[in-house]
N, CA, C and O atoms as a Tinker XYZ file with bonds, in Angstrom:
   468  protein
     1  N    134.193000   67.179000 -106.925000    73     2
     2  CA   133.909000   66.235000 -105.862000    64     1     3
     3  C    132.410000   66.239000 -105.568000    63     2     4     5
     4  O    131.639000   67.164000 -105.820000    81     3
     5  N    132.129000   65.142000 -105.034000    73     3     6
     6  CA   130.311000   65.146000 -105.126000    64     5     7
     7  C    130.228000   65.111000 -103.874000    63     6     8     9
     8  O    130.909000   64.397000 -103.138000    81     7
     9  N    129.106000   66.141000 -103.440000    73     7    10
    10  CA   129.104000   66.666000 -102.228000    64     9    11
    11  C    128.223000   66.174000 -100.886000    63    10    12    13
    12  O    127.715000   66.864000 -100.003000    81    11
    13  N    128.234000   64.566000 -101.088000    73    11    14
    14  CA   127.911000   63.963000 -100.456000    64    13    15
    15  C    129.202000   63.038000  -99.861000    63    14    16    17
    16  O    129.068000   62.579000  -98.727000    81    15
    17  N    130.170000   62.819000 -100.440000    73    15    18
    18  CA   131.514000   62.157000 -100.295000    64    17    19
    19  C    131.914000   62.309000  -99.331000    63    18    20    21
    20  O    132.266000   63.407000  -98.900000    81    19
    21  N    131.977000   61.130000  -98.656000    73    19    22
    22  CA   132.640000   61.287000  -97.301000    64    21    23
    23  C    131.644000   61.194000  -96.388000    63    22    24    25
    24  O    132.243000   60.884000  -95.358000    81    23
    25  N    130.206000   61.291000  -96.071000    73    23    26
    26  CA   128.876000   60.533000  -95.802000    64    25    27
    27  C    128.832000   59.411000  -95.474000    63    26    28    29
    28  O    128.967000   58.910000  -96.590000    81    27
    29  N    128.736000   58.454000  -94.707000    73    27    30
    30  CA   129.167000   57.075000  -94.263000    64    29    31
    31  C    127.512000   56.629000  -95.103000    63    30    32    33
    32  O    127.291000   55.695000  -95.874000    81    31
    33  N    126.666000   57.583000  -94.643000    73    31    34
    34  CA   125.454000   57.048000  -95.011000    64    33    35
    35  C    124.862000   56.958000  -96.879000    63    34    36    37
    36  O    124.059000   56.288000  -97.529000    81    35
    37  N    125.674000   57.885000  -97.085000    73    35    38
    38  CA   125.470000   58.323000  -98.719000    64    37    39
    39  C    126.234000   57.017000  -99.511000    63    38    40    41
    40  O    125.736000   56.320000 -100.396000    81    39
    41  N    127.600000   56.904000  -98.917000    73    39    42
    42  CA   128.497000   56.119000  -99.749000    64    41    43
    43  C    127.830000   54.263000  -99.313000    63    42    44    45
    44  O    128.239000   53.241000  -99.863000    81    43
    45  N    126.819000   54.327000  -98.275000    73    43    46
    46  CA   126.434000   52.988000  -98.580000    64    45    47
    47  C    125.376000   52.908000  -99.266000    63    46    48    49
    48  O    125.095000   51.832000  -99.796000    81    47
    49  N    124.501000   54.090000  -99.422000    73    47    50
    50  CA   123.398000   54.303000 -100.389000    64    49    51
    51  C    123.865000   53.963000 -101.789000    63    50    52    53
    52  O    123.366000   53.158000 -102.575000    81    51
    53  N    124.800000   54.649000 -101.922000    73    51    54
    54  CA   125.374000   54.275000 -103.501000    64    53    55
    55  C    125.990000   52.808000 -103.613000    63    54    56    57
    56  O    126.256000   52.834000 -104.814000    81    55
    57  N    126.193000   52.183000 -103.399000    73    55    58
    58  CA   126.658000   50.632000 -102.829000    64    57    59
    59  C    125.048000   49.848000 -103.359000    63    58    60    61
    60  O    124.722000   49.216000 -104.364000    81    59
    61  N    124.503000   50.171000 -102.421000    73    59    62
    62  CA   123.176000   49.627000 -103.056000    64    61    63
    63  C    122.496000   49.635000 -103.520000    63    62    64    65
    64  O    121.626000   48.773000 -103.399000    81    63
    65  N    122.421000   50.720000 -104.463000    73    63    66
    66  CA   121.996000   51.321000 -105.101000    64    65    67
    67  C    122.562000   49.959000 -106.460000    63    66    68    69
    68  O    121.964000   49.006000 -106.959000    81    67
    69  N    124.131000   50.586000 -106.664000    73    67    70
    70  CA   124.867000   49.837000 -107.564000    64    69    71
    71  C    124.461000   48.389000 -107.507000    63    70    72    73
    72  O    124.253000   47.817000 -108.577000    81    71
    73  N    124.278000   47.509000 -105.985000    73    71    74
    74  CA   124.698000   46.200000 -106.303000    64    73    75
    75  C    122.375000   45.544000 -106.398000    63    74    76    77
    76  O    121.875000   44.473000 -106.744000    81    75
    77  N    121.776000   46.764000 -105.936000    73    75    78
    78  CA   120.758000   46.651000 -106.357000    64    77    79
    79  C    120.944000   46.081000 -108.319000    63    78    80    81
    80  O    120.504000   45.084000 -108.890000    81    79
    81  N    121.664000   47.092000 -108.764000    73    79    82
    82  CA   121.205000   47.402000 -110.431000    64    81    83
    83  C    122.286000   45.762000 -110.765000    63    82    84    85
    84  O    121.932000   45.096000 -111.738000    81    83
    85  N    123.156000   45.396000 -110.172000    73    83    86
    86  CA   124.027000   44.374000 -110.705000    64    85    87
    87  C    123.186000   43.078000 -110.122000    63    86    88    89
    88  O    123.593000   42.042000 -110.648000    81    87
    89  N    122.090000   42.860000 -109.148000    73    87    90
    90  CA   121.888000   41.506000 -108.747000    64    89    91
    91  C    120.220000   41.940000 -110.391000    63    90    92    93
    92  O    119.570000   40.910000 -110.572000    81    91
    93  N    119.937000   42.618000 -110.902000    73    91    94
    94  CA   118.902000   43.062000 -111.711000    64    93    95
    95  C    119.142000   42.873000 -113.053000    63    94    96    97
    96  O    118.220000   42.950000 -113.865000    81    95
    97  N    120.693000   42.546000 -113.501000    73    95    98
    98  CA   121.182000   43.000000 -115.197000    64    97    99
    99  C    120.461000   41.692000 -115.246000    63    98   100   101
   100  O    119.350000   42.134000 -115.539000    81    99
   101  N    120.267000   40.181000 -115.156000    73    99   102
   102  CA   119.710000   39.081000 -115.541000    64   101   103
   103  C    118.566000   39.036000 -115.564000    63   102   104   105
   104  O    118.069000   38.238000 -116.359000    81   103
   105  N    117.678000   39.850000 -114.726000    73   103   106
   106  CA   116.323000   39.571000 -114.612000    64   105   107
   107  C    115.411000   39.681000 -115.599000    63   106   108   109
   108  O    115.340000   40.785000 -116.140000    81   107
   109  N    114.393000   38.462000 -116.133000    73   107   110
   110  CA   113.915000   38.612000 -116.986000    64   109   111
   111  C    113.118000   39.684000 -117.448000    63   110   112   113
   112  O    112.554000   40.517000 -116.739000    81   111
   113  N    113.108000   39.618000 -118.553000    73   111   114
   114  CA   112.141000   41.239000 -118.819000    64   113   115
   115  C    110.773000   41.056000 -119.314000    63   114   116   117
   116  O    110.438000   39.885000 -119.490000    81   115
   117  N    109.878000   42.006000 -119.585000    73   115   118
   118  CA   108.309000   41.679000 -119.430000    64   117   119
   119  C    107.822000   42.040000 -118.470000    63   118   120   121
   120  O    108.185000   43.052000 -117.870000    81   119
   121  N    106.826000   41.233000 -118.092000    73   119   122
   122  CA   105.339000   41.855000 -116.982000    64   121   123
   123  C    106.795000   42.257000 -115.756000    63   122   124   125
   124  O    106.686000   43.414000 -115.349000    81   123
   125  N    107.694000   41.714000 -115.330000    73   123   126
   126  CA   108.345000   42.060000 -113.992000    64   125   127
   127  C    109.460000   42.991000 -114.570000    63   126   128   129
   128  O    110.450000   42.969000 -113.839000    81   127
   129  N    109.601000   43.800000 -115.655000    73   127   130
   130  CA   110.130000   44.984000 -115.874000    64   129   131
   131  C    109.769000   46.369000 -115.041000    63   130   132   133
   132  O    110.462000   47.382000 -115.139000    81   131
   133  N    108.790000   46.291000 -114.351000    73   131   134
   134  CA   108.052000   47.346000 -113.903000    64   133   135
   135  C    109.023000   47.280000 -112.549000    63   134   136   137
   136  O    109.837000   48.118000 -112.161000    81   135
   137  N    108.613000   45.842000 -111.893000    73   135   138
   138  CA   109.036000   45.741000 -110.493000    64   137   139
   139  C    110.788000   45.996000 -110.244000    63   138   140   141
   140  O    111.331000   46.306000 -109.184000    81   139
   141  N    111.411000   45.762000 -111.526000    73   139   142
   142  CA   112.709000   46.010000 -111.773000    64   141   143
   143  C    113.326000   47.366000 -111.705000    63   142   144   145
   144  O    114.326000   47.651000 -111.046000    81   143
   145  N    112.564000   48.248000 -112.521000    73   143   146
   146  CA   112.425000   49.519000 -112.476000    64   145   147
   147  C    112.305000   49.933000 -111.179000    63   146   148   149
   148  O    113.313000   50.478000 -110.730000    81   147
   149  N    111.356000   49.834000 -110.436000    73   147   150
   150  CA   110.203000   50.418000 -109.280000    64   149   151
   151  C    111.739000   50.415000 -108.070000    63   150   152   153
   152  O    112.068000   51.365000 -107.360000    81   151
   153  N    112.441000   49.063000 -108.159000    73   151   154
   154  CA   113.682000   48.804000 -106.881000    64   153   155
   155  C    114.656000   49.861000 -107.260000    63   154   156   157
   156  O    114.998000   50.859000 -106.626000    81   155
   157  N    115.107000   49.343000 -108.667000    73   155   158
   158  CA   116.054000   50.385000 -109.003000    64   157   159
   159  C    115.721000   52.089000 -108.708000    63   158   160   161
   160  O    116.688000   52.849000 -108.657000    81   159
   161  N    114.655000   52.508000 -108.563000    73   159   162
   162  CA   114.357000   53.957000 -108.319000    64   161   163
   163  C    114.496000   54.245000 -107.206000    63   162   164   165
   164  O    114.992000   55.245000 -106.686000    81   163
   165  N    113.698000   52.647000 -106.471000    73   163   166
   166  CA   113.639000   53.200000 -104.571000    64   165   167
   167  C    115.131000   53.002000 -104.563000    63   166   168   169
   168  O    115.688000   53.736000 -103.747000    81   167
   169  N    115.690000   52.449000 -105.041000    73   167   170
   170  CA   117.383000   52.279000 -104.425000    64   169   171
   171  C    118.287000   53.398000 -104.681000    63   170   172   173
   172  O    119.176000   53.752000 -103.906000    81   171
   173  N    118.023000   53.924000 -105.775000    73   171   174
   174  CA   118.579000   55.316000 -106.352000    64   173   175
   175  C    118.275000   56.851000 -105.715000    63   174   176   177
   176  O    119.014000   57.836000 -105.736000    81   175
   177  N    117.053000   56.716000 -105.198000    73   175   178
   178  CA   116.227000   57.620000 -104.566000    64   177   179
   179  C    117.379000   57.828000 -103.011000    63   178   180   181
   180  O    117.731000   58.910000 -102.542000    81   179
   181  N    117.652000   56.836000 -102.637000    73   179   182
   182  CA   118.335000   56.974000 -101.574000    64   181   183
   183  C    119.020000   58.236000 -101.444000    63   182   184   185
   184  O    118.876000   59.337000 -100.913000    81   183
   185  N    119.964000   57.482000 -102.287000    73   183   186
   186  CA   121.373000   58.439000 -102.080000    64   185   187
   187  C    121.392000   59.466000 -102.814000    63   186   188   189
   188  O    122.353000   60.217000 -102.650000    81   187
   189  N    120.321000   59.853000 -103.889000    73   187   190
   190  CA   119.937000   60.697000 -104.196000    64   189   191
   191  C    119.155000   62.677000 -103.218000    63   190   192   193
   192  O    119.315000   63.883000 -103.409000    81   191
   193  N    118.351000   61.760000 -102.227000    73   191   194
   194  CA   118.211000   62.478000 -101.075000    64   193   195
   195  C    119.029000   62.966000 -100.293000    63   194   196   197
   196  O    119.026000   64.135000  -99.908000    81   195
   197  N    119.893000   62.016000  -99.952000    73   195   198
   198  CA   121.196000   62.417000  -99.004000    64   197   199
   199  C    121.715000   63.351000  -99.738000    63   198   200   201
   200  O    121.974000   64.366000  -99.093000    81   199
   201  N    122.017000   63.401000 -101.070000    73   199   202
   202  CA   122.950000   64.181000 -101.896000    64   201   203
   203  C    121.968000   65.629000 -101.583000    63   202   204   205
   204  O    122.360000   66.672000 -101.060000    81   203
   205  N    121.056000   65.417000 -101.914000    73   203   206
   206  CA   120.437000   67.111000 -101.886000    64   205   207
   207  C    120.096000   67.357000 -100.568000    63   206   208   209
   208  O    120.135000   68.535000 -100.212000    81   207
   209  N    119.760000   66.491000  -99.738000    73   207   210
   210  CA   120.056000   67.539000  -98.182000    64   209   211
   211  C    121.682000   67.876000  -98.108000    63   210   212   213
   212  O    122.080000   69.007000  -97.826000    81   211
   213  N    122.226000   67.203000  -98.282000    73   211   214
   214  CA   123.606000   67.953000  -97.981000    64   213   215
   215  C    123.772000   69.173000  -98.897000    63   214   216   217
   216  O    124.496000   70.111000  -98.564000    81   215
   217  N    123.229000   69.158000  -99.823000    73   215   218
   218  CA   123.178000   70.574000 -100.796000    64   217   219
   219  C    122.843000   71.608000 -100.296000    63   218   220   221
   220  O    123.466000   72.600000 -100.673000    81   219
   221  N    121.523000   71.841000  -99.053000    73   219   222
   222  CA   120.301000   72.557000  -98.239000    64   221   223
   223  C    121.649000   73.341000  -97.392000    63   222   224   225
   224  O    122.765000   73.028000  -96.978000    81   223
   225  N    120.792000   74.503000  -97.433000    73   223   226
   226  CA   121.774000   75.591000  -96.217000    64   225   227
   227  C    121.138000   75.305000  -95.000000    63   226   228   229
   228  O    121.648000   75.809000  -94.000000    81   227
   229  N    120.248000   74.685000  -94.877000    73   227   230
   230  CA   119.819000   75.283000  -93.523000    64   229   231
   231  C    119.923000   73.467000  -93.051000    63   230   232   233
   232  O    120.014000   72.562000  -93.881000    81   231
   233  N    119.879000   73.262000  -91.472000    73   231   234
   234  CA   119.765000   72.074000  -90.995000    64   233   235
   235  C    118.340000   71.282000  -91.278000    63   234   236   237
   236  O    118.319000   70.053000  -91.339000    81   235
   237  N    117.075000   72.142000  -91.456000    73   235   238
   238  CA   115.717000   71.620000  -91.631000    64   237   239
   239  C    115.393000   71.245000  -92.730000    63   238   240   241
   240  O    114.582000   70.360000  -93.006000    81   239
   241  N    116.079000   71.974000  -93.512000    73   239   242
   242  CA   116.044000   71.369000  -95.300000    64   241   243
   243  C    117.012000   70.106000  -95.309000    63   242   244   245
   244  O    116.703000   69.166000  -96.041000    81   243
   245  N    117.974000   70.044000  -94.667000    73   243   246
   246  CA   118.846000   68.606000  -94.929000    64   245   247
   247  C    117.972000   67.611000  -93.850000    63   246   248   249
   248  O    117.944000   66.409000  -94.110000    81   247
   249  N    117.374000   68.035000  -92.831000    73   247   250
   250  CA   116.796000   67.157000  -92.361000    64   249   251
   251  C    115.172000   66.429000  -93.228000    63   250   252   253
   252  O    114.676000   65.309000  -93.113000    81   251
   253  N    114.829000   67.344000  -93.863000    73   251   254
   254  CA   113.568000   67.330000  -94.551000    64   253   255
   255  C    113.905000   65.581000  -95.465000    63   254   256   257
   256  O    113.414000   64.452000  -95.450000    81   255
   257  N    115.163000   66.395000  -96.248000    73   255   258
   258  CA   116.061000   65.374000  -97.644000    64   257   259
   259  C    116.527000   64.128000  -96.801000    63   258   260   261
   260  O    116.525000   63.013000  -97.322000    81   259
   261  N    116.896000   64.303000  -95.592000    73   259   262
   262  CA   117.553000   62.783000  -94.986000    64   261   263
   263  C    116.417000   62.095000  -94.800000    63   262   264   265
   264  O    116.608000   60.900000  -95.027000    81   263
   265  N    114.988000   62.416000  -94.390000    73   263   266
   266  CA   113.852000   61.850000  -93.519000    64   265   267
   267  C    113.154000   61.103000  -94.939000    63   266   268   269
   268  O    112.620000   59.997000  -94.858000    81   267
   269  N    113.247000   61.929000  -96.331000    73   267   270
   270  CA   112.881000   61.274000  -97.444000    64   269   271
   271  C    114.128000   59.818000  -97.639000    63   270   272   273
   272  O    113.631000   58.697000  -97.533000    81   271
   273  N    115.274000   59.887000  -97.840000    73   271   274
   274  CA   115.588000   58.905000  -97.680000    64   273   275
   275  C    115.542000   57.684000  -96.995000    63   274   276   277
   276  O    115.410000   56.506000  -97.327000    81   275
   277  N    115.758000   58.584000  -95.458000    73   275   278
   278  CA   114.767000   57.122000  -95.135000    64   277   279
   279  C    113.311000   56.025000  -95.872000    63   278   280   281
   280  O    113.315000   54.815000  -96.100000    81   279
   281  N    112.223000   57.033000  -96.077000    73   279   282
   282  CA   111.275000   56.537000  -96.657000    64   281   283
   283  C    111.581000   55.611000  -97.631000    63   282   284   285
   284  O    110.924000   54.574000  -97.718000    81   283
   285  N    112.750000   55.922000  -98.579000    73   283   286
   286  CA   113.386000   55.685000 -100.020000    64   285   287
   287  C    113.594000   53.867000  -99.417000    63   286   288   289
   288  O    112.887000   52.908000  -99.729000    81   287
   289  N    114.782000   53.887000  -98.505000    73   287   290
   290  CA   114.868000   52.805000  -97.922000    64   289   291
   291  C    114.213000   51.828000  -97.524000    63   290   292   293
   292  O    114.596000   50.666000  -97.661000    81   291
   293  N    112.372000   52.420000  -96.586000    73   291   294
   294  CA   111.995000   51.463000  -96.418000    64   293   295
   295  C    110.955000   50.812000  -97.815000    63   294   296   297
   296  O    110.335000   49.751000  -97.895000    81   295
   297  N    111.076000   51.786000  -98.654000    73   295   298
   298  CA   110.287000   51.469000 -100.143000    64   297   299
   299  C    111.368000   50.046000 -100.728000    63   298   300   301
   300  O    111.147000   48.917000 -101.166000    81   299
   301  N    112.386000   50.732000 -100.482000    73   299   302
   302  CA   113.503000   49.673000 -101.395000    64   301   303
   303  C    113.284000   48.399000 -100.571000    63   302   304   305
   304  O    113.321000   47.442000 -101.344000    81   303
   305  N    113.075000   48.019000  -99.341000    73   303   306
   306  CA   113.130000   47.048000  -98.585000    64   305   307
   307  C    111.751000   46.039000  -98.890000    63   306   308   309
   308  O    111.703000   44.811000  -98.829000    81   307
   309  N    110.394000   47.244000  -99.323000    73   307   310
   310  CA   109.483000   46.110000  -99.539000    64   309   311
   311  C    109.925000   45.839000 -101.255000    63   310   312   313
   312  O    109.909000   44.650000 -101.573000    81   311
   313  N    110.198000   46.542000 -102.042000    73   311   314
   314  CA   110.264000   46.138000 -103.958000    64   313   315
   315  C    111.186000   44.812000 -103.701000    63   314   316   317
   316  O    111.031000   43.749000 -104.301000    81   315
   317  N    112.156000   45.062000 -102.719000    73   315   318
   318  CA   113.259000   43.678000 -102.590000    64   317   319
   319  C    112.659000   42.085000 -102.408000    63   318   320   321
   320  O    112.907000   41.006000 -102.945000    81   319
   321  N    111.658000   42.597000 -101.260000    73   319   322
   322  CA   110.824000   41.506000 -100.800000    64   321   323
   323  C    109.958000   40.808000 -102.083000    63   322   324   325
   324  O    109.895000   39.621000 -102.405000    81   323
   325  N    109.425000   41.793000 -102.586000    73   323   326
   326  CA   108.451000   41.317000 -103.611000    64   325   327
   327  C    109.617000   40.764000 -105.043000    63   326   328   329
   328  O    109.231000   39.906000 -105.836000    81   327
   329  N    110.443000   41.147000 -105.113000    73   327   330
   330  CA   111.484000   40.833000 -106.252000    64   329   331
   331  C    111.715000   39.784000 -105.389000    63   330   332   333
   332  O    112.049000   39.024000 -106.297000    81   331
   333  N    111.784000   39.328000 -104.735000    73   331   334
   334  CA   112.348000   38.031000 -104.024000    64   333   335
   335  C    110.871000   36.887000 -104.132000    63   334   336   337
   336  O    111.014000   35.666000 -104.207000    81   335
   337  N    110.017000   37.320000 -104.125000    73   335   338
   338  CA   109.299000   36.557000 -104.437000    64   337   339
   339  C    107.926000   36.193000 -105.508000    63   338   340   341
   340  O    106.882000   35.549000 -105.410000    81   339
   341  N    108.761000   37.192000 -106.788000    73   339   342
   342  CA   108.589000   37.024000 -107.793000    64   341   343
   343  C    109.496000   36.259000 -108.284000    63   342   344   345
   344  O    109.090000   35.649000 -109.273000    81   343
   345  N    110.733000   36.009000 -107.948000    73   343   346
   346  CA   111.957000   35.020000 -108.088000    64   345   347
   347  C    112.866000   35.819000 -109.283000    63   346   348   349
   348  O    113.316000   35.260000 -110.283000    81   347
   349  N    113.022000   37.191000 -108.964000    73   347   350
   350  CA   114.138000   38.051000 -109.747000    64   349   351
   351  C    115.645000   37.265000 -109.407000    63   350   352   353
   352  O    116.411000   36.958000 -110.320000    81   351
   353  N    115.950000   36.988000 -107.949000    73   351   354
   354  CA   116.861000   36.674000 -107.601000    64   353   355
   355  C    117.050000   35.640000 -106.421000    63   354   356   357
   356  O    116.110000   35.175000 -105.777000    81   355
   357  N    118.044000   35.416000 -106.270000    73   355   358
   358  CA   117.976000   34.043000 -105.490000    64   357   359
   359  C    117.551000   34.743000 -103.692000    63   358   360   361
   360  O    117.202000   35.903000 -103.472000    81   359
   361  N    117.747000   33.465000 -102.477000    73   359   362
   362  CA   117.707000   34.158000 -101.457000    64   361   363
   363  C    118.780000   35.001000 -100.606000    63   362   364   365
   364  O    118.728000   36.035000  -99.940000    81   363
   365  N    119.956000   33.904000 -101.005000    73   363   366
   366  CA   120.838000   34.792000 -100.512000    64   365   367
   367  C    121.321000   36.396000 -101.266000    63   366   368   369
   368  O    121.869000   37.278000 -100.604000    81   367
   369  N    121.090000   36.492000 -102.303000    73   367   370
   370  CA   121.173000   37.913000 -102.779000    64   369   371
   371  C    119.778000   39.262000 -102.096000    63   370   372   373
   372  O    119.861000   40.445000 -101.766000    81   371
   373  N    118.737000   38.349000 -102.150000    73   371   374
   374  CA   117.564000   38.817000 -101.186000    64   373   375
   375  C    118.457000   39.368000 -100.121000    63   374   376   377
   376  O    118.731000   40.564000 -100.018000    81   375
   377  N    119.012000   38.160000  -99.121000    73   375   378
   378  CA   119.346000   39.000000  -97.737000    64   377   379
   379  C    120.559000   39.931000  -98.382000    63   378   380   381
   380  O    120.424000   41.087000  -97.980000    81   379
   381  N    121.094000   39.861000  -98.793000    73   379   382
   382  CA   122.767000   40.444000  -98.621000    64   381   383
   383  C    122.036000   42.475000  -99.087000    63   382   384   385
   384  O    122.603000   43.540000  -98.842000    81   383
   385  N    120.795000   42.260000  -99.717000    73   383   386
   386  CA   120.525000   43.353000 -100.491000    64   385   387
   387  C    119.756000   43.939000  -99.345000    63   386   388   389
   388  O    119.812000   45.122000  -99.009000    81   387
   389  N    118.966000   42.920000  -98.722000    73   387   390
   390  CA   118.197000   43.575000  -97.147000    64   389   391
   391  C    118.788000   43.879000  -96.114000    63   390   392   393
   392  O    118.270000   44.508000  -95.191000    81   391
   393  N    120.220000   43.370000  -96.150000    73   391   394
   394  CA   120.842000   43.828000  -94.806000    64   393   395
   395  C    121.726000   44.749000  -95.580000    63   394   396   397
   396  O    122.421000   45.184000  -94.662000    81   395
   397  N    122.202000   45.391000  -96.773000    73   395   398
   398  CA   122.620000   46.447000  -97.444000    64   397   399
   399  C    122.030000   47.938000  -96.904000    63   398   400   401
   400  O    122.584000   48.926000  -96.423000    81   399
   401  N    120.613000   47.600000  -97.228000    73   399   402
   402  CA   119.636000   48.643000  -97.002000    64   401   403
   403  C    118.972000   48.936000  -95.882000    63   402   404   405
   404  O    118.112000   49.800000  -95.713000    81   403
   405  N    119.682000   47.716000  -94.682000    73   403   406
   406  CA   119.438000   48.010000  -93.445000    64   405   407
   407  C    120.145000   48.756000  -92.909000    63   406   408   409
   408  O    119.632000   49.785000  -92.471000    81   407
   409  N    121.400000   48.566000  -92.756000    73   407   410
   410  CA   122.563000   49.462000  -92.745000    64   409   411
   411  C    122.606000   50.458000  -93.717000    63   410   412   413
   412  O    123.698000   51.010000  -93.852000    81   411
   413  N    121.857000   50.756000  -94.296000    73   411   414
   414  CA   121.921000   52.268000  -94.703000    64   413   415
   415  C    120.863000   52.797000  -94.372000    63   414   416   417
   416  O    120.865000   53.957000  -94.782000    81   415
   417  N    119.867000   52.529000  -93.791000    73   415   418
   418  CA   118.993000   52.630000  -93.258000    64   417   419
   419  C    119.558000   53.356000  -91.687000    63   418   420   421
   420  O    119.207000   54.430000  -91.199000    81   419
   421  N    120.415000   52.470000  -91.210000    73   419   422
   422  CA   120.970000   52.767000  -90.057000    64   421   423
   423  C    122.122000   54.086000  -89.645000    63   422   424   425
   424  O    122.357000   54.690000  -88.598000    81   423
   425  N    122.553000   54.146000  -90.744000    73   423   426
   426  CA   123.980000   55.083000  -91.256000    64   425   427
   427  C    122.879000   56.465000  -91.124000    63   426   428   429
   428  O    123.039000   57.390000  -90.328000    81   427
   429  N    121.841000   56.350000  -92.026000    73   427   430
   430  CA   121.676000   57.425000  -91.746000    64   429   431
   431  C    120.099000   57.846000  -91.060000    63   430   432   433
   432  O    119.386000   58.801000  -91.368000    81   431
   433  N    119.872000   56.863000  -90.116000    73   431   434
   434  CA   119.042000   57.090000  -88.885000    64   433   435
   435  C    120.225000   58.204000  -88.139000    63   434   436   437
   436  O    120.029000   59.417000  -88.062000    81   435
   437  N    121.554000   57.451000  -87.588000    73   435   438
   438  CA   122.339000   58.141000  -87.253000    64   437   439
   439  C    122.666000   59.455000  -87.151000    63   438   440   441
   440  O    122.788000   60.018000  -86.063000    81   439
   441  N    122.864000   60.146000  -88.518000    73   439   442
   442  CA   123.238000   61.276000  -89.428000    64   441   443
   443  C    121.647000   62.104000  -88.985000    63   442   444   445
   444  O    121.707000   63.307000  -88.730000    81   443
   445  N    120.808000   61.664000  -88.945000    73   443   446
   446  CA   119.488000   62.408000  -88.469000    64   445   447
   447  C    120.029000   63.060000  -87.132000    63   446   448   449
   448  O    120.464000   64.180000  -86.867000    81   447
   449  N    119.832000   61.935000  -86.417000    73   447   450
   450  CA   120.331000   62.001000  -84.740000    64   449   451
   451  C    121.019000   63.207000  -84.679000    63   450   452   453
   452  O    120.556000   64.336000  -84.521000    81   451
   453  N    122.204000   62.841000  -84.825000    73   451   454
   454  CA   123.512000   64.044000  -85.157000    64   453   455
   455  C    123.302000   65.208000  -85.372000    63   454   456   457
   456  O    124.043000   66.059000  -84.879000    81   455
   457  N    122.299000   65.528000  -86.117000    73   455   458
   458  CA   122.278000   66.817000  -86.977000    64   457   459
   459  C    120.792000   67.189000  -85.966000    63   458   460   461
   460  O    120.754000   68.370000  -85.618000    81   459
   461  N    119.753000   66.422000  -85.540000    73   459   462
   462  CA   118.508000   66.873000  -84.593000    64   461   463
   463  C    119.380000   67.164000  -83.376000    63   462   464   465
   464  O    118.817000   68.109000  -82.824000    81   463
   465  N    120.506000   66.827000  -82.649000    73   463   466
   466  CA   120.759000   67.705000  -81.684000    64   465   467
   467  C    121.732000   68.788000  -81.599000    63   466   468
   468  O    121.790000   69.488000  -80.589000    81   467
């Protein structure tokens, strides 16, 4: 079992992570291969963090790993913007992917909260 499971905030990280890499399988390749890459990492990075603070024994090390995710998030939020207007993808996939990563953004603002008191 992966030891982030069950994470409200992890399991939407991975969500967008995924529907990051599925609105991306069309995108042309060349000079905007980079910017393709660059989302897919900040999006992966997410839930990647969450996974290893929850790994951390102590509360300051999982807080350390949640506070990087955040960052992860707001990275993924500008590569989206700029993939949106490099024209990777349409607009409505733009929002559905910005309010993805808002709400996970939010899930685990939360999970901070929680665990700082």
């Amino acid at each position: 079992m992966h030891p982030a499971r069950g994470l409200k905030a992890w399991e939407a990280a991975d969500l967008l992570a995924d529907e990051v890499r599925a609105a991306l399988a069309h995108a042309p390749s060349g000079r905007r291969y980079r910017l393709c890459d660059q989302l897919i990492r900040a999006a992966d990075s997410i839930s990647a963090n969450i996974a290893e603070g929850t790994g951390r024994s102590t509360v300051a090390d999982r807080l350390r790993f949640y506070h990087m995710g955040l960052l992860s998030a707001k990275e993924t939020l500008n590569f989206l913007k700029r993939a949106r207007a490099a024209k990777l993808f349409d607009d409505r996939t733009y929002f559905q992917l910005a309010n993805r990563t808002s709400v996970t953004h939010s899930l685990l603002s939360a999970l901070i909260r929680k665990l700082g008191n």
